[in-house]
PDB file of C-alpha atoms in Angstrom:
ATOM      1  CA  UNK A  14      77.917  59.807  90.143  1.00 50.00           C
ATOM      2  CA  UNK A  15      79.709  60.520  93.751  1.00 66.00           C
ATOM      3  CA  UNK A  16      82.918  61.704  91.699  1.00 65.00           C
ATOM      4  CA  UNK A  17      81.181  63.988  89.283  1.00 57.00           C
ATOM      5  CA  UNK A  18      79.376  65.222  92.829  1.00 66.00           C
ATOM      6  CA  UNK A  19      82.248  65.794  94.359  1.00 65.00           C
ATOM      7  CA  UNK A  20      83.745  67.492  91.110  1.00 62.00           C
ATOM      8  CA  UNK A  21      80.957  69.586  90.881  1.00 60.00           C
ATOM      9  CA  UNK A  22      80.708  70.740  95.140  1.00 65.00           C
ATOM     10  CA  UNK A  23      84.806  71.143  94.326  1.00 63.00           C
ATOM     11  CA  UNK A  24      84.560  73.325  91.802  1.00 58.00           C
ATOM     12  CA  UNK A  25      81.276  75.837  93.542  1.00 66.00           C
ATOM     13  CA  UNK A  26      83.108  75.855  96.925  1.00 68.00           C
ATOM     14  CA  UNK A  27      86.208  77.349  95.008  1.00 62.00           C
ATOM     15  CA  UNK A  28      84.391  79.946  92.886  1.00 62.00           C
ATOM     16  CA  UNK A  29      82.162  80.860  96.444  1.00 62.00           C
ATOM     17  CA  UNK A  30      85.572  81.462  97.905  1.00 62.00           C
ATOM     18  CA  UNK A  31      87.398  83.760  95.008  1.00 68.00           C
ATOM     19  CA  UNK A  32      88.425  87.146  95.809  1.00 69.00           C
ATOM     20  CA  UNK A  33      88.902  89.854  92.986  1.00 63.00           C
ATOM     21  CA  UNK A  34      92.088  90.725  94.820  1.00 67.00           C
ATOM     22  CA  UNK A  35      93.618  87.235  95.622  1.00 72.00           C
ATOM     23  CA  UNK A  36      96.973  87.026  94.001  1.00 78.00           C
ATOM     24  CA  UNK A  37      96.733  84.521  90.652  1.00 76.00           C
ATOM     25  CA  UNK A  38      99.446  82.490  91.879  1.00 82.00           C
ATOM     26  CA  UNK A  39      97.565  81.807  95.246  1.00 84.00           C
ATOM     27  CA  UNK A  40      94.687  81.111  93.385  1.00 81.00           C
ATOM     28  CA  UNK A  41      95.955  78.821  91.091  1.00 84.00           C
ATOM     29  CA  UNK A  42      97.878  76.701  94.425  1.00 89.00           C
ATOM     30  CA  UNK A  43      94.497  76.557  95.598  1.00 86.00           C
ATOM     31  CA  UNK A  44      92.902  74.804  92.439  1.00 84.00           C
ATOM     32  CA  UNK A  45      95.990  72.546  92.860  1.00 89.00           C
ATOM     33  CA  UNK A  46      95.497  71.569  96.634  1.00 90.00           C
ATOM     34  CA  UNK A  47      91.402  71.189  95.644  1.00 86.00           C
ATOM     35  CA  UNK A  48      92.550  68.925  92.597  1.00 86.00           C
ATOM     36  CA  UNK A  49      94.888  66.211  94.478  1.00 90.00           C
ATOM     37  CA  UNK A  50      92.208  66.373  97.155  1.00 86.00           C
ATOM     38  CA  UNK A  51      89.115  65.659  95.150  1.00 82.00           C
ATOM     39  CA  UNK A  52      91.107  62.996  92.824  1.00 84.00           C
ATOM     40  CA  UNK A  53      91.978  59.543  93.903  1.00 85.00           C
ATOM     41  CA  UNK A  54      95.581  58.865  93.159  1.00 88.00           C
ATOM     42  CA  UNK A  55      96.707  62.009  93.153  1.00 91.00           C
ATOM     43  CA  UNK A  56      99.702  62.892  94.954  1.00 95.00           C
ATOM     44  CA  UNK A  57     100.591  66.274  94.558  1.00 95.00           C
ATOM     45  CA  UNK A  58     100.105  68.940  91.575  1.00 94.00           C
ATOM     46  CA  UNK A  59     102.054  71.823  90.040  1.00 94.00           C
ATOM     47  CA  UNK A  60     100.852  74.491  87.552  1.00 91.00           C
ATOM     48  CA  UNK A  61     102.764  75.496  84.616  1.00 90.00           C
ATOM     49  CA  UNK A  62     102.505  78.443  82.760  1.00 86.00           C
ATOM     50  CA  UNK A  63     104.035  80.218  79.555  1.00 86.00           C
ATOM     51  CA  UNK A  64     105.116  84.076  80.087  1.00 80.00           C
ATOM     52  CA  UNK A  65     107.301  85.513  77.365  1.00 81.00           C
ATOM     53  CA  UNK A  66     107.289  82.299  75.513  1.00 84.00           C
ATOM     54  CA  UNK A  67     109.069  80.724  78.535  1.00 89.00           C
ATOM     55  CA  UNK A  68     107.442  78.049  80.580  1.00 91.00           C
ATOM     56  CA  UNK A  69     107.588  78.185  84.542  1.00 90.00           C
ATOM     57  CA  UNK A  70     106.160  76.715  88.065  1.00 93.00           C
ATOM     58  CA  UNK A  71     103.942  79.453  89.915  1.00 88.00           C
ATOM     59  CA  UNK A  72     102.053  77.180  92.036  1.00 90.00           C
ATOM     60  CA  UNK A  73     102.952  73.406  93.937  1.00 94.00           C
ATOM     61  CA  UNK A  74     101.175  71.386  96.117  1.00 95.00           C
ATOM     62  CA  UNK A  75     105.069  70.005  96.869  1.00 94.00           C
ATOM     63  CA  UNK A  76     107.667  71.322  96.171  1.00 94.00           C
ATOM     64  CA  UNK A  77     109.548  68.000  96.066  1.00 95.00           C
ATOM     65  CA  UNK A  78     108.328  67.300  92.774  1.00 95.00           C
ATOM     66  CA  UNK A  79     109.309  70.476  91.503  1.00 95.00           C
ATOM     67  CA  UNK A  80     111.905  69.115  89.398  1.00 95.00           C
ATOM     68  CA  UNK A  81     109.738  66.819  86.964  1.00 95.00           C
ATOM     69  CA  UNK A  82     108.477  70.943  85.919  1.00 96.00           C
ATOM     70  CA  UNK A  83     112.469  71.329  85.650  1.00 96.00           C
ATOM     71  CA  UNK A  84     113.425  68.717  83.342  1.00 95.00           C
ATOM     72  CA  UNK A  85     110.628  69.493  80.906  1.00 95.00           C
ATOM     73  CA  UNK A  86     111.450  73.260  80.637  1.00 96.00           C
ATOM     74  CA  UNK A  87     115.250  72.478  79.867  1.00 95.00           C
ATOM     75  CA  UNK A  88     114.476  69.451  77.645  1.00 94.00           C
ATOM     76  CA  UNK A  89     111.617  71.589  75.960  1.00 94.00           C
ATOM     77  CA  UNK A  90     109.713  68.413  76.282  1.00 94.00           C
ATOM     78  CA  UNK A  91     107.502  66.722  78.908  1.00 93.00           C
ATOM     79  CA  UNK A  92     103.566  65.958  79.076  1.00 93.00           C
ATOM     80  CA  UNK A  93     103.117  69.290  80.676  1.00 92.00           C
ATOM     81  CA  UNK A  94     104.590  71.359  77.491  1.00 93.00           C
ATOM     82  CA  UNK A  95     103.031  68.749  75.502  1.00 92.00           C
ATOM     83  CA  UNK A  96      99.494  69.661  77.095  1.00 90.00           C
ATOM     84  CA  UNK A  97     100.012  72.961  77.181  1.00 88.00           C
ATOM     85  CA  UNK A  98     101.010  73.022  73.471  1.00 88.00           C
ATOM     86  CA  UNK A  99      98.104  71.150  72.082  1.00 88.00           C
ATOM     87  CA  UNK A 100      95.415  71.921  74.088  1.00 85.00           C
ATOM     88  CA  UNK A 101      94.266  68.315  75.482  1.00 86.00           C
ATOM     89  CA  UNK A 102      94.742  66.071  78.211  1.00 88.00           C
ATOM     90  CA  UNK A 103      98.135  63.989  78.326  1.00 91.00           C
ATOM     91  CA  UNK A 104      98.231  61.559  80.481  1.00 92.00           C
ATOM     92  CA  UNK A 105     101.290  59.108  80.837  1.00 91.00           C
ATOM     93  CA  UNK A 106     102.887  56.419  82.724  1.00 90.00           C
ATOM     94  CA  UNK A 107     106.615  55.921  83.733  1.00 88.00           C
ATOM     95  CA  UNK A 108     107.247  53.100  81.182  1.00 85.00           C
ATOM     96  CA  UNK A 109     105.598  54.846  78.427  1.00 87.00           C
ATOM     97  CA  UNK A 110     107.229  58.465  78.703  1.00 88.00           C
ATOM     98  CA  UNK A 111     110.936  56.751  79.301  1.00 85.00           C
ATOM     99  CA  UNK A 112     110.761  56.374  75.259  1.00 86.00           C
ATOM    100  CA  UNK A 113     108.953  59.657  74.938  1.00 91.00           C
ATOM    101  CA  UNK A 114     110.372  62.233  77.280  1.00 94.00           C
ATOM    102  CA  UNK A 115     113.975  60.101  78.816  1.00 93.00           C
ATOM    103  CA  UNK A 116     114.655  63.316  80.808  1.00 94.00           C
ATOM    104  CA  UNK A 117     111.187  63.560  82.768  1.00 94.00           C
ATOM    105  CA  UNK A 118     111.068  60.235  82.829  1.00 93.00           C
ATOM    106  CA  UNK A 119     114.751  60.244  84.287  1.00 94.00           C
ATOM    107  CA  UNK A 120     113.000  62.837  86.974  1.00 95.00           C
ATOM    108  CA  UNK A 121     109.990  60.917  87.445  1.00 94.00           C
ATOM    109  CA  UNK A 122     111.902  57.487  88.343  1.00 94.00           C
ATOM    110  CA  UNK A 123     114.035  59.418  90.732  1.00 94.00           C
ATOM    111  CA  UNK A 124     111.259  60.816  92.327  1.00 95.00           C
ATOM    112  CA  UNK A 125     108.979  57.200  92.381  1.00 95.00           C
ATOM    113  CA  UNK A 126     106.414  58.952  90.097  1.00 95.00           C
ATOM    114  CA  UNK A 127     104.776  56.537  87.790  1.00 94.00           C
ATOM    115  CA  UNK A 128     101.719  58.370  86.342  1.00 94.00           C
ATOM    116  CA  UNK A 129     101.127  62.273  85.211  1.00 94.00           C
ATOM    117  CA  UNK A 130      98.220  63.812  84.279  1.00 93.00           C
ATOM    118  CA  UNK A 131      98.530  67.210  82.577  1.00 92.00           C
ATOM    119  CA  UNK A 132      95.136  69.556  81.406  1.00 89.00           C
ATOM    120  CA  UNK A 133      95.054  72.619  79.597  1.00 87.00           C
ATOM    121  CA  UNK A 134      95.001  75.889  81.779  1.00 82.00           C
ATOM    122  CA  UNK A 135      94.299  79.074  80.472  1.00 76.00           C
ATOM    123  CA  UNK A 136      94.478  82.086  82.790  1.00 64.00           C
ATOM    124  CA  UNK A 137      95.414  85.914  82.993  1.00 57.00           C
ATOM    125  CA  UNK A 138      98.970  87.515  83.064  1.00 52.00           C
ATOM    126  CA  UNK A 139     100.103  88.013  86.646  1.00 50.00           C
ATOM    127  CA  UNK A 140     100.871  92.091  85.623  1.00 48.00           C
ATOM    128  CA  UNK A 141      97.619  92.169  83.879  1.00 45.00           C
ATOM    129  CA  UNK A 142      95.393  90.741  86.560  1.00 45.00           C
ATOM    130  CA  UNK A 143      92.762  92.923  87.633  1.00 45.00           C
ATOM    131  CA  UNK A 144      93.261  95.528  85.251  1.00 43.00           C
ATOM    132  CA  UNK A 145      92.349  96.590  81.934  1.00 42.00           C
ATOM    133  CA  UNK A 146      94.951  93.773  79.766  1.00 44.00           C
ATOM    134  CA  UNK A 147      93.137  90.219  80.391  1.00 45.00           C
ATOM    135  CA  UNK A 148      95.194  87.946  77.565  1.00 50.00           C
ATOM    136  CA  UNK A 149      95.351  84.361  78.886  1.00 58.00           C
ATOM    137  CA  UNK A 150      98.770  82.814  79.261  1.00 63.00           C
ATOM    138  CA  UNK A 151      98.568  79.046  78.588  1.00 80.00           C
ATOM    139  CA  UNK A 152      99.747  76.492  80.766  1.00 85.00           C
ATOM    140  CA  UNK A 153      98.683  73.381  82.282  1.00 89.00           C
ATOM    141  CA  UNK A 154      97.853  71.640  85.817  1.00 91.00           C
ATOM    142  CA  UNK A 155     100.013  68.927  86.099  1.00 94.00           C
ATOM    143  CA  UNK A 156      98.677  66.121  88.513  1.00 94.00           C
ATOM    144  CA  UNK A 157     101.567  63.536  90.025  1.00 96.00           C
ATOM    145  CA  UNK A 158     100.508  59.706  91.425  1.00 95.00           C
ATOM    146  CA  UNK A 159     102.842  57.525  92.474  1.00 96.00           C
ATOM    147  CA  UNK A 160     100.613  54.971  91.679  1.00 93.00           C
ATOM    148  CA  UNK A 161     100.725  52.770  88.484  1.00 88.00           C
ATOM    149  CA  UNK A 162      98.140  53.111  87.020  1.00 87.00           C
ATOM    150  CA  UNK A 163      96.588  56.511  88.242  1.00 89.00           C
ATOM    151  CA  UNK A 164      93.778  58.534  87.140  1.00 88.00           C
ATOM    152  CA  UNK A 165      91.077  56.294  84.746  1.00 82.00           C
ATOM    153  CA  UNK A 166      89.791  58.051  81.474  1.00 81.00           C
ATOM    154  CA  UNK A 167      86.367  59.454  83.784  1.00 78.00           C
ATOM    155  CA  UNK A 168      89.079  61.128  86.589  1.00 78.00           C
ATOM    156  CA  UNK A 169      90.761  62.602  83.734  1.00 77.00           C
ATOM    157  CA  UNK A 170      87.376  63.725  81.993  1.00 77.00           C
ATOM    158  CA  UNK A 171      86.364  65.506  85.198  1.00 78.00           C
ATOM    159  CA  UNK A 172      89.685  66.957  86.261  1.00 77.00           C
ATOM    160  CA  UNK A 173      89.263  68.503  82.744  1.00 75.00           C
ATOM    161  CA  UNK A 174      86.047  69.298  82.925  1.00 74.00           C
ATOM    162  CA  UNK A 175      86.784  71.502  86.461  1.00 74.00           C
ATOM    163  CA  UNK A 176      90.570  73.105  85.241  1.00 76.00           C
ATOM    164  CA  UNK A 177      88.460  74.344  81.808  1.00 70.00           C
ATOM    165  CA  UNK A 178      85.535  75.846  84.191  1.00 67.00           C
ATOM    166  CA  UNK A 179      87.936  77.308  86.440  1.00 69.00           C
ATOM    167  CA  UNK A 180      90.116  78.975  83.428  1.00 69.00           C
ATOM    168  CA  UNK A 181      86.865  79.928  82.111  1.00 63.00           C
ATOM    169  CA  UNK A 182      85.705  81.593  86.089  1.00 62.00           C
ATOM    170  CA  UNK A 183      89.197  83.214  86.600  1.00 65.00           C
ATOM    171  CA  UNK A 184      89.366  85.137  83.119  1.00 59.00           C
ATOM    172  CA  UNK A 185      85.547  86.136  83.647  1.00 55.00           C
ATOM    173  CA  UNK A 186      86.437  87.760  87.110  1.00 51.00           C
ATOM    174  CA  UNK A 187      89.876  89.253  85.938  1.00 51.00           C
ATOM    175  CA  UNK A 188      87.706  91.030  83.207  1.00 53.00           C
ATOM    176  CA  UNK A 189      84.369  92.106  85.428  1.00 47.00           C
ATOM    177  CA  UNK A 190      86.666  93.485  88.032  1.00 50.00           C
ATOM    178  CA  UNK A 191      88.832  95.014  84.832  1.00 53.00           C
ATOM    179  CA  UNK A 192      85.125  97.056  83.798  1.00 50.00           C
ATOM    180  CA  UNK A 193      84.703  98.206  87.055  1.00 52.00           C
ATOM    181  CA  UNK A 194      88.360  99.532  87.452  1.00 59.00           C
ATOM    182  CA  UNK A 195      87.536 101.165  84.222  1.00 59.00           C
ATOM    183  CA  UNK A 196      84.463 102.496  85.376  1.00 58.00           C
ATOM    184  CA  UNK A 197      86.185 103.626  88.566  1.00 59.00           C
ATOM    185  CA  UNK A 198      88.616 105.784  86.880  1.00 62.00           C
ATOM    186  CA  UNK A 199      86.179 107.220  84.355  1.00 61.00           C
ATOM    187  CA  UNK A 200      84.233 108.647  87.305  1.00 64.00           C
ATOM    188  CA  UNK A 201      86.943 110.287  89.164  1.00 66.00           C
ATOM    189  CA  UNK A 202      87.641 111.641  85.159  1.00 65.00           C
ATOM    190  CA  UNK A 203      84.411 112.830  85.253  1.00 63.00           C
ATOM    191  CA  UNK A 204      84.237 114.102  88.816  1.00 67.00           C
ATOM    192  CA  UNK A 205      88.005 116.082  88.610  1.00 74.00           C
ATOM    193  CA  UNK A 206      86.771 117.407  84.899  1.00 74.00           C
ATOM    194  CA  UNK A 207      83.501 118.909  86.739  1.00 73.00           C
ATOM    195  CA  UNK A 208      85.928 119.879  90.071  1.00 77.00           C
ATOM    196  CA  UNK A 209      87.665 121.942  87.654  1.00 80.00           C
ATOM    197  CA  UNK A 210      85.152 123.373  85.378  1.00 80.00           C
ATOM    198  CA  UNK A 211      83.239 125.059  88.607  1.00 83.00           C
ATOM    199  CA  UNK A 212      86.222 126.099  90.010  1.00 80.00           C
ATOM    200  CA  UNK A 213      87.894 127.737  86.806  1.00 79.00           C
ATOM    201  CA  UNK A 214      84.161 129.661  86.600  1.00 80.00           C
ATOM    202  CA  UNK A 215      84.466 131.229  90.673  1.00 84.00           C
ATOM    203  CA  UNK A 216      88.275 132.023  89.704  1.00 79.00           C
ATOM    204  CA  UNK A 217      86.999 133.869  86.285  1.00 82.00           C
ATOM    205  CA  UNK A 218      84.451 135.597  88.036  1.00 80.00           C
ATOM    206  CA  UNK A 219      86.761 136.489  91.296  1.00 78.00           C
ATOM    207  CA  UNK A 220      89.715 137.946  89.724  1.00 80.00           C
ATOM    208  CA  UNK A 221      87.625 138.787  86.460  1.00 79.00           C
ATOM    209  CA  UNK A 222      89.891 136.828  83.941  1.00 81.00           C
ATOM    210  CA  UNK A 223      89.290 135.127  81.211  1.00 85.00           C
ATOM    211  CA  UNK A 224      89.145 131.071  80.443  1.00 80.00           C
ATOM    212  CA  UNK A 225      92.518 130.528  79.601  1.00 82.00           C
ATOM    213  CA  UNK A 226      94.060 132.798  82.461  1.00 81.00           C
ATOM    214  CA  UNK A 227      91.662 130.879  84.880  1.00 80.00           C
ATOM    215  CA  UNK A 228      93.084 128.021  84.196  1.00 82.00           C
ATOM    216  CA  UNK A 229      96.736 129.418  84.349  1.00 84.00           C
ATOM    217  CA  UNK A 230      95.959 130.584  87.786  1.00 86.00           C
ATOM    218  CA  UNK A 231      94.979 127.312  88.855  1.00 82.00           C
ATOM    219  CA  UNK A 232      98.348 125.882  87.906  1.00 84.00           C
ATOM    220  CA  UNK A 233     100.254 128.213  89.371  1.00 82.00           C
ATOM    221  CA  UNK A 234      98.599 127.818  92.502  1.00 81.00           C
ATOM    222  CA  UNK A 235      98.892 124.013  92.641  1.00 80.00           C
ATOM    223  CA  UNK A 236     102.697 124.513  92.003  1.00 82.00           C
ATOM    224  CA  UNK A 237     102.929 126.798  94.559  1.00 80.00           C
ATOM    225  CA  UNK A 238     101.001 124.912  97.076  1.00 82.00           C
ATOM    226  CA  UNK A 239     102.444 121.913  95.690  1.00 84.00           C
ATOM    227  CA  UNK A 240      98.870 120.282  95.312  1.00 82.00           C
ATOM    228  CA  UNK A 241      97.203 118.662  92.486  1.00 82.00           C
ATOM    229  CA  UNK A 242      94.807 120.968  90.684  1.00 79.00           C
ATOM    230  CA  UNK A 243      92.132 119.159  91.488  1.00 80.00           C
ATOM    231  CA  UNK A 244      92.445 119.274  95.146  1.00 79.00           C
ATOM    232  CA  UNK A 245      92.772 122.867  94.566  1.00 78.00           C
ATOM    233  CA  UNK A 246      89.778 123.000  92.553  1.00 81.00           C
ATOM    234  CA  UNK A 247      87.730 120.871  95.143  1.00 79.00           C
ATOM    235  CA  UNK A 248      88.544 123.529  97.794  1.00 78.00           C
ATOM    236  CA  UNK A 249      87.701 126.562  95.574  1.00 80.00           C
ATOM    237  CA  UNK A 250      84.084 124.683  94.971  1.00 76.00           C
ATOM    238  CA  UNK A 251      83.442 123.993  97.761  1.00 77.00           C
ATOM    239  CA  UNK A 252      84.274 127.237  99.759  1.00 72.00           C
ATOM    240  CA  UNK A 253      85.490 130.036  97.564  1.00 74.00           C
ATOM    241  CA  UNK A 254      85.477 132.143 100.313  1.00 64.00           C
ATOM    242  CA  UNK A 255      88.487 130.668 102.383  1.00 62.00           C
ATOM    243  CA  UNK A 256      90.431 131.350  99.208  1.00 64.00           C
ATOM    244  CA  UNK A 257      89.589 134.693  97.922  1.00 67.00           C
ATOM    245  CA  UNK A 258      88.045 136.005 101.363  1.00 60.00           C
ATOM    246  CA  UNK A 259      84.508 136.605 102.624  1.00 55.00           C
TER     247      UNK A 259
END
């Protein structure tokens, strides 16, 4: 019960703490740091993700252990791709991934890693986070022990259980703070349609033109004063005087 606990505070004190603007990479070396520290065994994690069809490291715990990522992306082969790939948890031991994977296994002896847990991650696109675009990439948290015989079927379970809930958390803020970017800019649409209506009226009615010479005028005059029309049209609202005179 104390490790689903501890799972559970791990996972709240990490979605109390998210930002809208934090960085994804940040974020995702955070869920790292929280995962070696809540899991016994654990050593140090990485997080892999696919961009382009081509796998990569954007977040380590240590970047020692960066080349066990290394040797799976050139072999095209490793628990991580393998995880990533299928969609479930792979976990593996030295001796068993030597006849599996020989190059991270080649990696992992060099480095004294004997176990490897990888889960499923599913977040948004680095140049689509925060905005409108909110496609997961797929990749996977990749947890390193130099124990053994690290992480038992229930610290596997959970560390599952929390990288699904914070894919789940991540995409759900991308997109909320996606909505109200969108909302954001159809506002100011709104607001610089209006800006412009009013002031195209007061120009009609100043220089007695018509609709479409109204809003001629109002380009020309934001060439000239090299200013978007609607700052132009803001200033004409909201004192017509100190543009046509008193």
């Amino acid at each position: 019960m104390d490790q689903f606990r501890d799972t559970a505070s791990a996972l709240r004190e990490l979605t109390e703490s998210m930002r809208l603007d934090e960085p994804r990479d940040d974020l995702l070396e955070r869920v790292a740091k929280k995962v070696v520290g809540m899991l016994p065994g654990a050593d140090a994690a990485t997080v892999t993700l696919y961009s382009d069809n081509e796998p990569s490291t954007v977040a380590a715990t240590d970047e020692s252990l960066l080349p066990l990522d290394k040797a799976q992306y050139s072999a095209d082969e490793g628990p991580c791709l393998k995880a990533t790939k299928s969609g479930t948890i792979v976990r593996t031991r030295l001796e068993t991934a030597a006849g599996r994977w020989p190059d991270f296994a080649a990696a992992a002896e060099q480095l004294g890693v004997r176990t490897a847990l990888a889960c499923p991650l599913f977040v948004p696109d680095e140049s689509h986070f925060n905005r409108r675009e909110t496609e997961p990439l797929a990749g996977a948290l990749n947890v390193w022990s130099f124990e053994e015989n690290a992480f038992d079927p229930v610290e596997a379970a959970l560390v599952a259980m929390f990288t699904s809930a914070i894919s789940a958390i991540i995409l759900t803020a991308s997109r909320w703070a996606a909505a109200e970017k969108q909302a954001e800019t159809l506002v100011a649409a709104l607001e610089t349609r209006d800006a412009i209506a009013t002031a195209k009226g007061i120009v009609m009615a100043r220089l007695e033109l018509n609709a479409e010479e109204a809003f001629r005028w109002l380009t020309e005059a934001s060439q000239h004063t090299n200013r978007k029309i609607r700052e132009i049209s803001v200033l004409i609202a909201e004192d017509p005087g100190a543009v046509f005179g008193r």
